[in-house]
Amino acid sequence: MIQLYYYPSNASMAPHMVLEEIGCLFELVLVDRAQNAHKSADYLKLNPTGLIPLLVDDGTPIHQAAAICLHLADRFPDSGLAPPVGSAQRARLYSWLMYLTNTLQAELLHYFYPERMADDAAMAARVKAHAEIRVVEMLDLLENHLAGSGPFVLGDSLSIADHYLLMLCRWTRMHARPAQARPSLSRFIDAMAARPAVQRVFAKEGLPLPWA
């Protein structure tokens, strides 16, 4: 049995979309951040990082959203959500997925939690402003990539990188230049939002569609 420990609109969204895309049986387990449930003793036993998400697959706990997505793609190879191991396309998947999680997502966390990098409110405001500038550069890079590669991150083939990118695009919706302000990223968001699996995730998590 697969269980996904999640909270709406958190990093659990990408694995949630991947699970829905695969179509396997799984259980959603709400981790109520508003009540600090992710810091509870029971949760920390499963996930010592105290972060969301967590996937438990037949008793094995797996944390980190990108790692969970890779595990699911390998666990269900017939889904076609990751190219074969050792292929050139698989190498490209690694490159883009790591860029999304280690670069864009990391900068977005500085934007959302600038106080972690600052000693006072004024410094936090500067951290947030600089993070948003960096995110613009990263979104421009992704815009140029999609403009030249095709509708999806890997070209014509849907992969877990697309679900990850959609999640991060949504996180920019309150920025001065959000992802959807760029033509190729906007087309990508619309195409992903039209997928039944994605629509089920937004419905289950009680969220508006990505461009809202």
PDB file of C-alpha atoms in Angstrom, residues 26-27 37 45 66 82 94 97 115-117 120 146 157 165 198:
ATOM      1  CA  PHE A  26      -2.843   5.135  -2.821  1.00  0.00           C
ATOM      2  CA  GLU A  27      -3.987   6.781   0.382  1.00  0.00           C
ATOM      3  CA  ALA A  37       1.769  18.092  12.624  1.00  0.00           C
ATOM      4  CA  LYS A  45       9.698   8.904  13.326  1.00  0.00           C
ATOM      5  CA  ALA A  66      11.933  14.876  -6.300  1.00  0.00           C
ATOM      6  CA  ALA A  82      10.618   8.596 -16.942  1.00  0.00           C
ATOM      7  CA  TYR A  94      17.968  14.124 -14.105  1.00  0.00           C
ATOM      8  CA  LEU A  97      14.571  17.695 -12.281  1.00  0.00           C
ATOM      9  CA  GLU A 115      13.386  35.540   7.593  1.00  0.00           C
ATOM     10  CA  ARG A 116      15.420  32.336   7.635  1.00  0.00           C
ATOM     11  CA  MET A 117      18.218  34.213   5.855  1.00  0.00           C
ATOM     12  CA  ASP A 120      15.742  41.669  10.919  1.00  0.00           C
ATOM     13  CA  LEU A 146      10.298  25.130 -23.577  1.00  0.00           C
ATOM     14  CA  SER A 157       7.088  13.117 -23.827  1.00  0.00           C
ATOM     15  CA  LEU A 165       7.545  22.337 -13.024  1.00  0.00           C
ATOM     16  CA  VAL A 198      -3.932  17.265 -12.574  1.00  0.00           C
TER      17      VAL A 198
END
